[in-house]
Amino acid sequence: MDKEIRERIIALVKSEVVPAVGCTEPIAVALCVAKAKETLGCLPEKITAYLSANILKNAMGVGIPGTGMIGLPIAIALGASVGKSEYELEVLKDVTPEAVEAGKHYISEKRISVQLKADAPSKLYIEIVVEAEGHKAVAVINGGHKDFVKVQKDDEILFERAASTTNEADADDDWLTLEKVYEFATTAPLSEIDFINQARELNEKAAAESLLGNYGHSLGKALSRPLGRGIMGDTIFSHILSSTACACDARMAGAMIPVMSNSGSGNQGICATLPVVKFAEENHNTEEELTRALMLSHLTAIYVKQSLGKLSALCGCVVASTGSSCGITYLMGGTYEQTTYAVKNMIANLTGMICDGAKPSCALKLASGVSTAVLSAMLAIQGECVTSVEGIIDDSVDKSIHNLTKIGKDAMDETDRCVLDIMTSK
């Protein structure tokens, strides 16, 4: 593969596979608050958050790291008090019990207002306005979880740029195809791609630390206990489900545990990493094979998200588990053709799984996604593939992917609105 293309892909992966502490939507809001507070120069007397519907949906029911609390108010309060924008998606890593108590007091004083931005220019839009001592500062994130497009103090615009279309559905993504994804992952010099092993280190640690507590619905623990082993067996399959669910349990419950995210989602990062790692460990694959499989998994997820967009009505585990199915197929000794089979099998099964916000029960969806990933890889390695006469599958694997993302981005918009209406009317 041409060196220029390799370098472009590496830059893309490094921008999309990054550490994150906590669910990325409320954390992105906290990041924007921190930037606005830093611009203002003091603790705000009042904070107003104008958020797109998808940001609201994903921030309502998820735990905020180090707080034992859920939702936006505490994330906003802590973003203002201890958040540092230089930490990006680890903006709240300096949270202390004292800061949490101060944050609760700040909330009780009714200083925070959260409002829906009905005319938001993208599904990922955050606008924070902070005020104190007669001054005002504004920070705006648009398109990506850490993509600032405007910073302003009083009447002076300190920074402004157009929103990036990278990884949005209208981006120019013709330069990347699944075949190029596979070629890059399987042939690039190992020294150029071994950075992807950081995802293994962080996400395996998150899964292990989850077993030390009772997080969320404890699905990962349930699968690893005697009852779970008795039902599911002590198998590679059950270990994949348990490890993936464990990391998600802890993250969604607000554990102060960093994970490696993918395309702005920690759950997608977990889902693209741990099934591949667990399979490789128990299948006795080499370190090089695991590295290449991880790159294949993560880059496949990134490729799919380029036409889907950062946030949508389609559950992100559909995208990430499609990546992990490709990685597992490769670890089974699969060819590129068999990898395309795995992708088609995944799309035939999981298309339409809704995203109803970030929350502890996401672990159930991840378990469904990765179980399908294993089944799809097993069929693919045997040469079995859902054909173009069945449903939305096309002869072209890339067209099949775009059929999936078209449904997730466009056809499910009304689903997204209905889900948000249900969530906000309870």
Coordinates of C-alpha atoms in Angstrom, one line a residue:
M1 CA 0.0 0.0 0.0
D2 CA 1.2 3.5 -0.9
K3 CA 2.9 5.2 2.0
E4 CA 0.8 8.3 1.7
I5 CA -2.4 6.3 2.1
R6 CA -0.9 4.4 5.1
E7 CA 0.0 7.7 6.8
R8 CA -3.5 9.0 6.2
I9 CA -5.0 5.9 7.7
I10 CA -2.7 6.0 10.7
A11 CA -3.6 9.7 11.3
L12 CA -7.3 8.8 11.1
V13 CA -7.0 5.9 13.6
K14 CA -4.9 7.9 16.1
S15 CA -7.5 10.7 16.0
E16 CA -10.4 8.3 16.6
V17 CA -8.9 5.7 19.0
V18 CA -8.2 7.8 22.1
P19 CA -8.5 7.3 25.9
A20 CA -11.7 8.4 27.6
V21 CA -12.9 8.5 31.2
G22 CA -16.6 8.2 31.4
C23 CA -19.3 8.2 28.8
T24 CA -18.2 10.5 26.0
E25 CA -21.4 12.6 25.7
P26 CA -21.5 14.0 29.2
I27 CA -17.7 14.1 29.3
A28 CA -17.8 16.2 26.1
V29 CA -20.2 18.6 27.8
A30 CA -17.9 18.8 30.8
L31 CA -15.0 19.5 28.4
C32 CA -16.9 22.3 26.8
V33 CA -17.8 23.7 30.2
A34 CA -14.1 23.6 31.2
K35 CA -13.1 25.5 28.1
A36 CA -15.8 28.1 28.7
K37 CA -14.8 28.5 32.4
E38 CA -11.1 28.8 31.5
T39 CA -12.0 31.5 29.0
L40 CA -14.1 33.4 31.5
G41 CA -11.3 33.2 34.0
C42 CA -13.3 32.4 37.1
L43 CA -16.0 30.0 38.5
P44 CA -19.2 30.9 36.7
E45 CA -22.2 32.2 38.5
K46 CA -24.4 30.7 35.9
I47 CA -24.0 28.0 33.3
T48 CA -26.4 27.4 30.3
A49 CA -25.9 24.4 28.2
Y50 CA -27.6 24.2 24.7
L51 CA -27.4 20.6 23.5
S52 CA -28.5 18.6 20.5
A53 CA -31.1 15.9 21.1
N54 CA -28.5 13.1 20.7
I55 CA -26.2 14.6 23.3
L56 CA -29.2 14.8 25.7
K57 CA -30.2 11.2 25.0
N58 CA -26.8 9.8 25.7
A59 CA -26.1 11.9 28.8
M60 CA -29.4 11.4 30.8
G61 CA -28.9 8.0 32.3
V62 CA -25.2 7.3 32.6
G63 CA -22.9 7.4 35.6
I64 CA -20.4 10.2 35.9
P65 CA -16.9 9.0 36.9
G66 CA -16.0 9.4 40.6
T67 CA -19.4 10.8 41.6
G68 CA -21.8 8.0 42.3
M69 CA -24.3 10.2 40.4
I70 CA -25.9 10.2 36.9
G71 CA -26.7 12.8 34.4
L72 CA -25.6 16.2 33.1
P73 CA -25.8 18.6 36.1
I74 CA -22.9 17.0 38.1
A75 CA -20.8 16.6 34.9
I76 CA -21.4 20.4 34.2
A77 CA -20.6 21.4 37.8
L78 CA -17.4 19.4 37.9
G79 CA -16.4 20.6 34.4
A80 CA -16.6 24.1 35.8
S81 CA -14.8 23.4 39.1
V82 CA -12.1 20.9 38.4
G83 CA -12.2 20.2 34.7
K84 CA -9.2 20.9 32.5
S85 CA -9.7 21.2 28.8
E86 CA -6.1 20.0 28.1
Y87 CA -7.2 16.6 29.3
E88 CA -9.7 16.4 26.5
L89 CA -11.9 13.3 27.0
E90 CA -10.2 12.6 30.4
V91 CA -11.4 16.1 31.5
L92 CA -12.7 14.9 34.9
K93 CA -9.8 12.7 35.9
D94 CA -8.9 15.1 38.8
V95 CA -12.3 14.7 40.5
T96 CA -12.1 14.3 44.3
P97 CA -14.9 13.6 46.9
E98 CA -14.6 17.2 48.0
A99 CA -15.2 18.4 44.4
V100 CA -18.2 16.2 44.2
E101 CA -19.7 17.7 47.4
A102 CA -19.0 21.2 46.1
G103 CA -20.6 20.2 42.8
K104 CA -23.8 19.1 44.6
H105 CA -23.9 22.4 46.4
Y106 CA -23.4 24.3 43.1
I107 CA -26.4 22.3 41.6
S108 CA -28.6 23.0 44.6
E109 CA -28.1 26.7 44.0
K110 CA -29.9 26.4 40.7
R111 CA -26.9 27.8 38.7
I112 CA -27.2 25.3 35.9
S113 CA -29.7 25.3 33.0
V114 CA -29.8 22.5 30.4
Q115 CA -31.7 23.2 27.2
L116 CA -32.4 21.4 23.9
K117 CA -30.9 23.1 20.9
A118 CA -33.8 22.3 18.5
D119 CA -32.0 23.8 15.5
A120 CA -28.6 22.3 16.2
P121 CA -26.5 22.1 13.1
S122 CA -25.4 18.5 13.8
K123 CA -26.4 15.6 16.0
L124 CA -23.3 16.2 18.1
Y125 CA -23.6 19.8 19.2
I126 CA -22.7 21.4 22.5
E127 CA -22.9 25.2 23.2
I128 CA -21.9 26.4 26.7
V129 CA -22.5 29.9 27.9
V130 CA -21.0 30.9 31.3
E131 CA -21.5 34.1 33.1
A132 CA -19.9 35.9 36.1
E133 CA -19.2 39.4 37.3
G134 CA -20.8 41.0 34.3
H135 CA -18.8 39.0 31.8
K136 CA -19.7 36.1 29.5
A137 CA -17.8 33.3 27.7
V138 CA -19.0 30.9 25.1
A139 CA -17.5 27.6 23.9
V140 CA -19.0 25.4 21.1
I141 CA -18.2 21.8 20.2
N142 CA -19.7 20.6 16.8
G143 CA -19.3 17.4 14.9
G144 CA -16.8 15.6 17.1
H145 CA -16.6 15.1 20.9
K146 CA -13.6 17.3 21.3
D147 CA -13.9 19.5 18.2
F148 CA -14.1 23.1 19.3
V149 CA -15.5 25.4 16.6
K150 CA -15.9 28.6 18.6
V151 CA -14.5 30.2 21.7
Q152 CA -15.7 33.7 22.7
K153 CA -15.3 36.1 25.6
D154 CA -17.8 39.0 25.8
D155 CA -17.8 40.4 22.3
E156 CA -14.4 39.1 21.3
I157 CA -14.2 35.9 19.3
L158 CA -10.9 34.2 20.3
F159 CA -11.2 31.2 18.1
E160 CA -13.6 30.2 15.3
R161 CA -13.6 27.7 12.4
A162 CA -16.0 25.8 10.3
A163 CA -17.2 22.4 11.7
S164 CA -15.2 19.5 10.4
T165 CA -17.1 17.0 8.2
T166 CA -14.6 14.2 9.0
N167 CA -16.5 11.1 9.9
E168 CA -19.8 12.7 9.3
A169 CA -22.2 11.1 6.9
D170 CA -21.5 13.7 4.2
A171 CA -17.7 13.3 4.4
D172 CA -15.7 12.3 1.4
D173 CA -15.1 8.7 2.4
D174 CA -14.5 7.3 -1.1
W175 CA -10.8 7.0 -0.4
L176 CA -11.4 4.2 2.1
T177 CA -13.0 0.8 1.4
L178 CA -13.2 -2.4 3.3
E179 CA -10.6 -3.9 1.0
K180 CA -8.2 -1.1 1.8
V181 CA -9.0 -1.5 5.5
Y182 CA -8.1 -5.2 5.3
E183 CA -5.0 -4.5 3.2
F184 CA -3.6 -1.9 5.6
A185 CA -4.3 -4.0 8.7
T186 CA -2.7 -7.1 7.4
T187 CA 0.3 -5.7 5.5
A188 CA 1.4 -2.4 7.1
P189 CA 4.7 -2.6 8.8
L190 CA 4.1 -3.7 12.4
S191 CA 6.1 -0.8 13.8
E192 CA 3.5 1.6 12.2
I193 CA 0.4 -0.1 13.8
D194 CA 1.6 -1.5 17.1
F195 CA 0.2 1.6 18.9
I196 CA -3.2 -0.1 18.7
N197 CA -2.1 -2.4 21.5
Q198 CA -2.7 0.5 23.9
A199 CA -6.4 -0.3 23.4
R200 CA -5.8 -3.8 24.6
E201 CA -3.9 -2.6 27.7
L202 CA -6.6 -0.1 28.8
N203 CA -9.7 -2.1 28.0
E204 CA -8.4 -5.4 29.5
K205 CA -7.6 -3.4 32.7
A206 CA -11.0 -1.9 32.7
A207 CA -12.6 -5.4 32.5
A208 CA -10.4 -6.8 35.3
E209 CA -11.1 -3.8 37.6
S210 CA -14.8 -4.2 37.0
L211 CA -14.7 -7.6 38.8
L212 CA -13.6 -5.8 42.0
G213 CA -16.9 -4.0 42.3
N214 CA -20.6 -4.3 41.6
Y215 CA -21.1 -2.0 38.6
G216 CA -24.3 -1.4 36.7
H217 CA -26.3 -4.6 36.3
S218 CA -23.1 -6.7 36.8
L219 CA -23.7 -8.6 33.6
G220 CA -20.0 -9.4 33.2
K221 CA -19.9 -10.8 36.7
A222 CA -23.1 -12.8 36.2
L223 CA -21.5 -14.5 33.1
S224 CA -18.3 -15.4 35.0
R225 CA -20.0 -16.8 38.2
P226 CA -20.7 -20.5 38.6
L227 CA -24.4 -20.0 37.5
G228 CA -23.2 -18.2 34.4
R229 CA -20.5 -20.7 33.6
G230 CA -23.1 -23.5 34.2
I231 CA -25.5 -22.1 31.6
M232 CA -23.0 -20.6 29.1
G233 CA -20.1 -22.9 29.6
D234 CA -16.5 -22.2 30.4
T235 CA -15.7 -21.4 26.8
I236 CA -14.0 -18.8 24.5
F237 CA -17.5 -17.6 23.7
S238 CA -18.5 -17.0 27.3
H239 CA -15.1 -15.4 28.2
I240 CA -15.6 -13.0 25.3
L241 CA -19.1 -12.0 26.5
S242 CA -18.0 -11.7 30.1
S243 CA -14.9 -9.6 29.5
T244 CA -16.7 -7.2 27.1
A245 CA -19.7 -6.8 29.5
C246 CA -17.5 -6.3 32.5
A247 CA -15.7 -3.3 31.0
C248 CA -19.1 -1.8 29.9
D249 CA -20.6 -2.4 33.3
A250 CA -17.9 -0.3 35.0
R251 CA -17.8 2.4 32.4
M252 CA -21.6 3.0 32.3
A253 CA -21.8 3.0 36.1
G254 CA -19.3 5.9 36.3
A255 CA -16.2 4.0 37.5
M256 CA -13.0 6.2 37.4
I257 CA -11.5 3.8 34.9
P258 CA -10.1 5.0 31.5
V259 CA -10.9 3.0 28.4
M260 CA -9.8 3.3 24.8
S261 CA -12.6 4.7 22.8
N262 CA -13.4 4.4 19.1
S263 CA -15.1 7.2 17.1
G264 CA -16.0 9.0 20.2
S265 CA -17.5 6.1 22.1
G266 CA -15.9 4.1 24.9
N267 CA -18.3 1.3 24.5
Q268 CA -17.4 1.1 20.8
G269 CA -13.8 1.0 21.8
I270 CA -14.5 -1.8 24.3
C271 CA -16.5 -3.8 21.7
A272 CA -13.9 -3.4 19.0
T273 CA -11.1 -4.5 21.4
L274 CA -12.0 -7.2 24.0
P275 CA -13.7 -9.8 21.8
V276 CA -10.6 -9.8 19.6
V277 CA -8.2 -9.9 22.5
K278 CA -10.0 -12.7 24.3
F279 CA -10.3 -14.8 21.1
A280 CA -6.6 -14.4 20.3
E281 CA -5.4 -15.2 23.8
E282 CA -7.4 -18.5 23.9
N283 CA -6.8 -19.4 20.2
H284 CA -3.0 -19.0 20.8
N285 CA -2.6 -16.5 18.1
T286 CA 0.8 -14.7 17.8
E287 CA 1.3 -11.1 19.1
E288 CA 1.6 -9.9 15.5
E289 CA -1.7 -11.6 14.5
L290 CA -3.4 -10.0 17.5
T291 CA -2.0 -6.5 16.6
R292 CA -3.2 -6.8 13.1
A293 CA -6.6 -8.1 14.1
L294 CA -7.1 -5.2 16.5
M295 CA -6.2 -2.8 13.8
L296 CA -8.6 -4.5 11.4
S297 CA -11.4 -4.3 14.0
H298 CA -10.9 -0.7 15.0
L299 CA -10.4 0.6 11.5
T300 CA -13.4 -1.3 10.2
A301 CA -15.5 0.4 12.9
I302 CA -14.1 3.8 12.0
Y303 CA -14.8 3.2 8.3
V304 CA -18.4 2.3 9.0
K305 CA -18.8 5.4 11.3
Q306 CA -17.5 7.6 8.5
S307 CA -20.8 7.2 6.6
L308 CA -23.0 6.8 9.7
G309 CA -21.9 9.9 11.6
K310 CA -20.7 10.1 15.2
L311 CA -24.2 9.9 16.8
S312 CA -27.3 8.2 15.4
A313 CA -30.4 6.2 16.2
L314 CA -28.4 3.0 15.4
C315 CA -26.7 1.4 18.5
G316 CA -22.9 1.8 18.2
C317 CA -22.4 -1.8 19.2
V318 CA -23.6 -2.8 15.7
V319 CA -20.7 -0.9 14.2
A320 CA -18.0 -2.0 16.7
S321 CA -19.0 -5.6 16.9
T322 CA -18.9 -5.7 13.1
G323 CA -15.3 -4.7 13.5
S324 CA -14.6 -7.3 16.1
S325 CA -16.2 -10.0 13.8
C326 CA -13.7 -9.0 11.1
G327 CA -10.8 -9.3 13.6
I328 CA -12.0 -12.7 14.9
T329 CA -12.4 -13.9 11.3
Y330 CA -8.8 -12.9 10.6
L331 CA -7.6 -14.7 13.7
M332 CA -9.4 -17.8 12.6
G333 CA -7.2 -17.7 9.4
G334 CA -9.8 -16.0 7.3
T335 CA -9.2 -14.4 4.0
Y336 CA -10.4 -11.0 2.8
E337 CA -13.4 -12.7 1.1
Q338 CA -14.3 -14.4 4.3
T339 CA -14.0 -11.1 6.1
T340 CA -16.6 -9.6 3.8
Y341 CA -18.8 -12.6 4.6
A342 CA -18.6 -11.7 8.3
V343 CA -19.6 -8.1 7.6
K344 CA -22.6 -9.1 5.5
N345 CA -23.6 -11.7 8.2
M346 CA -23.5 -8.9 10.8
I347 CA -25.5 -6.5 8.8
A348 CA -28.1 -9.1 8.1
N349 CA -28.6 -9.7 11.8
L350 CA -28.2 -6.5 13.8
T351 CA -29.4 -3.7 11.6
G352 CA -32.1 -1.7 13.3
M353 CA -30.9 -2.1 16.9
I354 CA -31.8 1.2 18.5
C355 CA -29.7 3.5 20.6
D356 CA -31.8 4.7 23.6
G357 CA -29.0 6.5 25.3
A358 CA -26.0 5.6 27.3
K359 CA -26.8 3.7 30.5
P360 CA -25.9 0.5 32.5
S361 CA -28.0 -1.7 30.3
C362 CA -25.7 -1.0 27.3
A363 CA -23.8 -4.0 28.6
L364 CA -26.7 -6.2 27.4
K365 CA -26.5 -4.7 23.9
L366 CA -22.7 -5.1 23.7
A367 CA -23.1 -8.8 24.7
S368 CA -25.7 -9.2 21.9
G369 CA -23.4 -7.5 19.5
V370 CA -20.3 -9.6 20.3
S371 CA -22.2 -12.8 20.4
T372 CA -23.4 -12.1 16.9
A373 CA -19.8 -11.2 16.0
V374 CA -18.6 -14.6 16.9
L375 CA -21.5 -16.4 15.1
S376 CA -20.9 -14.3 12.0
A377 CA -17.2 -15.1 12.0
M378 CA -17.9 -18.8 12.5
L379 CA -20.2 -18.8 9.5
A380 CA -17.8 -16.8 7.4
I381 CA -14.8 -19.1 8.0
Q382 CA -17.0 -21.9 6.7
G383 CA -17.8 -20.0 3.6
E384 CA -21.4 -19.1 4.6
C385 CA -22.6 -15.7 3.8
V386 CA -26.0 -13.9 3.6
T387 CA -26.6 -13.3 -0.1
S388 CA -27.9 -10.3 -2.1
V389 CA -31.3 -11.8 -2.5
E390 CA -31.8 -11.5 1.3
G391 CA -32.9 -8.2 2.7
I392 CA -30.5 -5.2 2.5
I393 CA -27.4 -7.2 1.6
D394 CA -25.7 -6.3 -1.7
D395 CA -23.1 -8.2 -3.7
S396 CA -20.7 -5.4 -2.8
V397 CA -19.7 -5.4 0.8
D398 CA -19.1 -1.6 0.8
K399 CA -22.6 -1.1 -0.6
S400 CA -24.0 -3.4 2.1
I401 CA -22.2 -1.2 4.7
H402 CA -23.7 2.0 3.1
N403 CA -27.2 0.3 3.2
L404 CA -26.7 -0.2 6.9
T405 CA -25.6 3.4 7.5
K406 CA -28.3 4.8 5.3
I407 CA -30.9 3.2 7.5
G408 CA -29.1 4.2 10.7
K409 CA -28.7 7.8 9.7
D410 CA -31.7 8.6 7.6
A411 CA -34.5 6.1 8.0
M412 CA -34.2 5.9 11.8
D413 CA -34.4 9.7 12.3
E414 CA -38.0 9.4 13.3
T415 CA -37.1 6.5 15.6
D416 CA -34.5 8.8 17.3
R417 CA -37.2 11.5 17.9
C418 CA -39.6 9.0 19.3
V419 CA -37.0 7.5 21.6
L420 CA -36.1 10.9 22.9
D421 CA -39.7 11.8 23.4
I422 CA -40.3 8.6 25.4
M423 CA -37.2 9.2 27.5
T424 CA -38.0 12.8 28.3
S425 CA -41.7 12.1 29.1
K426 CA -41.2 9.5 31.9

